[in-house]
XYZ file of C-alpha atoms in Angstrom:
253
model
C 149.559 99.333 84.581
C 150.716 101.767 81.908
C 149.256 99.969 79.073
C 145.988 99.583 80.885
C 146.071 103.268 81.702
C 146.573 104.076 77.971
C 143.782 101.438 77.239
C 140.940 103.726 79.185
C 142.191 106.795 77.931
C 141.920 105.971 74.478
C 138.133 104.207 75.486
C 137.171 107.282 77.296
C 138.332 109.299 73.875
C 136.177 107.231 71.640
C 133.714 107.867 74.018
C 134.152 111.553 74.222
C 134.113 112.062 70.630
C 131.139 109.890 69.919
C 129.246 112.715 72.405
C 130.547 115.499 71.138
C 129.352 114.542 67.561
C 125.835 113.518 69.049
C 125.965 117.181 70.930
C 127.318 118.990 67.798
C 124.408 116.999 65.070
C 121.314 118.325 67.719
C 123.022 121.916 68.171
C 123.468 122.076 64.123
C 119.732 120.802 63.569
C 118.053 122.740 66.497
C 119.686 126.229 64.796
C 119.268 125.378 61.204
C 115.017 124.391 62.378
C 114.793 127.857 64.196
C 115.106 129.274 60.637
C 111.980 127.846 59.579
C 108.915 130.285 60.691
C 105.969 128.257 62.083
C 103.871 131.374 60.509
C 105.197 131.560 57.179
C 103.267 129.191 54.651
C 106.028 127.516 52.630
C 105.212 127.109 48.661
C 108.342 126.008 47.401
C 110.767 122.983 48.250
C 114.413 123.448 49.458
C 116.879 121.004 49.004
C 119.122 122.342 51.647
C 116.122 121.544 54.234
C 115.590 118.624 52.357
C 118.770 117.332 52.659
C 119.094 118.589 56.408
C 116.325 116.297 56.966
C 117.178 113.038 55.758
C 119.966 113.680 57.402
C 117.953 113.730 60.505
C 116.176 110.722 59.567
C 119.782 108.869 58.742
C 120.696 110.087 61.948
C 117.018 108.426 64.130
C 117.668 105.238 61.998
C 121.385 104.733 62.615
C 120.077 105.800 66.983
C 117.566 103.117 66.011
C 119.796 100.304 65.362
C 118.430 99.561 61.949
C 119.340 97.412 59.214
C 117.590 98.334 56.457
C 117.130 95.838 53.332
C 115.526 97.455 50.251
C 114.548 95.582 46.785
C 112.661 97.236 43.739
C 114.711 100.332 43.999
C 115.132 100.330 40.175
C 111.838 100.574 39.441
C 110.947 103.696 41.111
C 110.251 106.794 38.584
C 112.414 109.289 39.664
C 112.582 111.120 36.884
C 108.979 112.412 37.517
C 106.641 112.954 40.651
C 104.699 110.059 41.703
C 102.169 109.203 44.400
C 104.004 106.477 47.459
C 101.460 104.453 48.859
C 102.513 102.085 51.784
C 101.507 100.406 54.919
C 102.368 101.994 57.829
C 103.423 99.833 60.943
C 105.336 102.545 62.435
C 106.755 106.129 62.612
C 110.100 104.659 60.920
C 108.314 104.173 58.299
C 108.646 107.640 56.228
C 112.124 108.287 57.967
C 113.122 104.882 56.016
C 111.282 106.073 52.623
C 112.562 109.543 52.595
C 116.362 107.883 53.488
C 115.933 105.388 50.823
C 114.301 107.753 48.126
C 117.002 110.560 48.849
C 117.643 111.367 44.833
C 113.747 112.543 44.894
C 111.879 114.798 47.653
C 108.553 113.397 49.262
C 106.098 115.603 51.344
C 104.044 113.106 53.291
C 100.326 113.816 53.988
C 100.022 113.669 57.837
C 97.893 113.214 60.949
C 97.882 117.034 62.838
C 99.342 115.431 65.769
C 102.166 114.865 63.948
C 103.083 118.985 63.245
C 103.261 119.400 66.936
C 106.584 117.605 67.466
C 109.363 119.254 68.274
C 111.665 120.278 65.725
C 110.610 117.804 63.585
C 107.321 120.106 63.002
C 109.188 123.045 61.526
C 110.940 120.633 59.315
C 107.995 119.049 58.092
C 106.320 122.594 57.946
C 109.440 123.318 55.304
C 109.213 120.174 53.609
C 105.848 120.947 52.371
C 103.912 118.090 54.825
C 100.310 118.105 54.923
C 98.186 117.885 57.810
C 94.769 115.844 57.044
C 91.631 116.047 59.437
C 90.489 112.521 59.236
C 87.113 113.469 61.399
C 86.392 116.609 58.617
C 85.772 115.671 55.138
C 85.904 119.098 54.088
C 89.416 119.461 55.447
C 90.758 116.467 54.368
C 89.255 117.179 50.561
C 91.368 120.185 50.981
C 94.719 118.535 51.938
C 93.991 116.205 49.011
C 93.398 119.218 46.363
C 97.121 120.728 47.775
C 98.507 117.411 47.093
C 97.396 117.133 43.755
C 98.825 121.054 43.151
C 102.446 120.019 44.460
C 102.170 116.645 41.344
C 100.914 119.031 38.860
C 103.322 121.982 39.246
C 105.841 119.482 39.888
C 106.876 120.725 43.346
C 107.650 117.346 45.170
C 106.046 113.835 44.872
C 103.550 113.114 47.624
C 103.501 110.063 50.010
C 100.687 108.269 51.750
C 99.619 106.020 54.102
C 95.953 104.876 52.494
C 95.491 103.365 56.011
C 94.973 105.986 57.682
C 96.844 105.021 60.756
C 99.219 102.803 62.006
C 98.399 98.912 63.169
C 100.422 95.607 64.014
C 97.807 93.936 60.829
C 97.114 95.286 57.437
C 94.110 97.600 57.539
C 91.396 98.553 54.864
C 92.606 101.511 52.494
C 90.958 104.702 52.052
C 90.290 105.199 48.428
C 90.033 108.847 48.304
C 93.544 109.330 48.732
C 94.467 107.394 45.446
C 92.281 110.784 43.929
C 96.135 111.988 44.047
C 97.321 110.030 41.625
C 94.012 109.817 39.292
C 93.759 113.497 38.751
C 97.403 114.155 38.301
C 97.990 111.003 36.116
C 101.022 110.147 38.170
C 102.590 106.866 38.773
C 101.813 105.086 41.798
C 104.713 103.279 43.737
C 103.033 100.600 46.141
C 105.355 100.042 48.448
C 105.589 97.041 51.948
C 107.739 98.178 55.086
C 108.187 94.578 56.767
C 109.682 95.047 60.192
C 109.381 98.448 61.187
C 107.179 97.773 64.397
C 109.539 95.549 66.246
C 112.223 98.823 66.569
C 110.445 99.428 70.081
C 110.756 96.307 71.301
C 114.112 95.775 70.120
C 115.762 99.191 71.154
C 118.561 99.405 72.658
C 119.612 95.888 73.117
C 118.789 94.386 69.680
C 119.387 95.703 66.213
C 116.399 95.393 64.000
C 116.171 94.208 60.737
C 113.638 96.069 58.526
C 112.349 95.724 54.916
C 111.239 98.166 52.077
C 110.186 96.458 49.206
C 108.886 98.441 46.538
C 106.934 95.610 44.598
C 104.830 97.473 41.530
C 104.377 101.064 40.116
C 101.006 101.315 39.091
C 101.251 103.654 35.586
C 98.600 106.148 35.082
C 97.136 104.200 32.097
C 95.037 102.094 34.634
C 92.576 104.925 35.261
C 91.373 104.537 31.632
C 89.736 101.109 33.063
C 89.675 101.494 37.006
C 88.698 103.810 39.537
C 89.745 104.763 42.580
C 88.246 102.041 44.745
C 89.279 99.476 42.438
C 93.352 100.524 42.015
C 92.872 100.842 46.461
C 92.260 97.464 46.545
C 94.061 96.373 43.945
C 97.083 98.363 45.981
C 96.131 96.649 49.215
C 95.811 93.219 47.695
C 99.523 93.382 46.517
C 100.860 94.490 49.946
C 98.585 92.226 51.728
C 100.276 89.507 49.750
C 103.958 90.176 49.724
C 103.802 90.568 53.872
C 101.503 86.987 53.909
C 104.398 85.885 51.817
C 107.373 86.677 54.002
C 105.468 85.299 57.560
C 104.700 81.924 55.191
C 108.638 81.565 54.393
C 109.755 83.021 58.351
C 107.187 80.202 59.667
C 108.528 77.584 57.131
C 112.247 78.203 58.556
């Protein structure tokens, strides 16, 4: 009886602890977001808030149960800004990036919907996120001219979804956002997230195994020779074939 007593104290501990560190991470992030203003237009990157926010995006992938399995680190530039170009197939997506790509900081351009969640907003407000207006062409040339400022006065490399939004298939890319990358002569790292949209149907029960292959960085040479349309498709061609390429070796297990 003893031994089994000491047994569900020692549970109940574990259990305690794990709580009070869960309690303790959301009290330290809720303060440390209250310090950003929601008024104050941010020009410069921190790496405190940076690294206070991959932290928060370690902390939503380990919640997440994900196993994350990355190839063609090596070959990302990190010595320099660059433009990140990926699919999107769900929100994990830049928490996974931004985790993964920790030694550089990325300020993702954004649907507004996105700068209304909570805390997350004032982070991304601080992280230098931009909101695009997909339905205002006017706006969205704008967020695309800020972009290219943070690449040329080497504030923070940019990341993109060309999509637009996110979706179970592979949709068309929007060319005009590769304009980053062609009037900054910056790299472009094409990356594939594989994975990412079964974490909802997973979570809790199941842990989910998700992919972020970076597979070519496109140098800035290529705009003597192709435009923006052309290095889009080009882009979407080699994502559209790496995921093909995984569901033709799942389907032949």
């Amino acid at each position: 009886m003893n031994a089994i007593r000491f047994f569900l104290i020692i549970i109940a501990c574990i259990i305690g602890l794990v709580l009070v560190f869960h309690i303790l991470l959301w009290l330290f992030m809720i303060f440390v977001c209250l310090t950003i203003s929601l008024k104050k237009e941010y020009t410069k990157p921190s790496k405190f808030y940076n690294w206070v926010f991959v932290l928060w995006y370690r902390y939503m992938m380990i919640a997440g149960r994900l196993r994350v399995h990355v190839s063609g680190y090596e070959k990302v530039p990190l010595a320099q800004r660059f433009l990140l170009v990926s699919n999107h197939c769900s929100k994990f997506d830049n928490f996974i990036q931004c985790a993964v790509l920790k030694k550089t900081q990325l300020a993702y351009v954004s649907k507004p919907e996105n700068f209304k969640i909570p805390i997350g907003r004032r982070f991304m407000r601080r992280g230098l996120y931009l909101p695009i207006a997909r339905d205002n062409a006017r706006e969205g040339l704008k967020t695309i001219l800020k972009a290219i400022e943070y690449i040329n006065t080497d504030k923070v490399s940019v990341g993109i979804f060309p999509e637009g939004s996110r979706g179970v298939e592979l949709q068309e890319f929007k060319p005009g956002s590769f304009k980053i990358a062609e009037k900054t002569r910056c790299p472009v790292v094409v990356c594939c997230m594989k994975g990412t949209g079964n974490i909802h149907v997973n979570w809790p029960w199941k842990k989910t195994d998700v992919y972020m292959d970076i597979l070519e960085v496109i140098e800035p040479s290529v705009w003597d020779k192709k435009n923006t349309v052309e290095v889009s498709q080009y882009a979407h061609d080699i994502i559209y074939n790496d995921i093909n390429k995984k569901t033709n070796i799942e389907n032949m297990g």
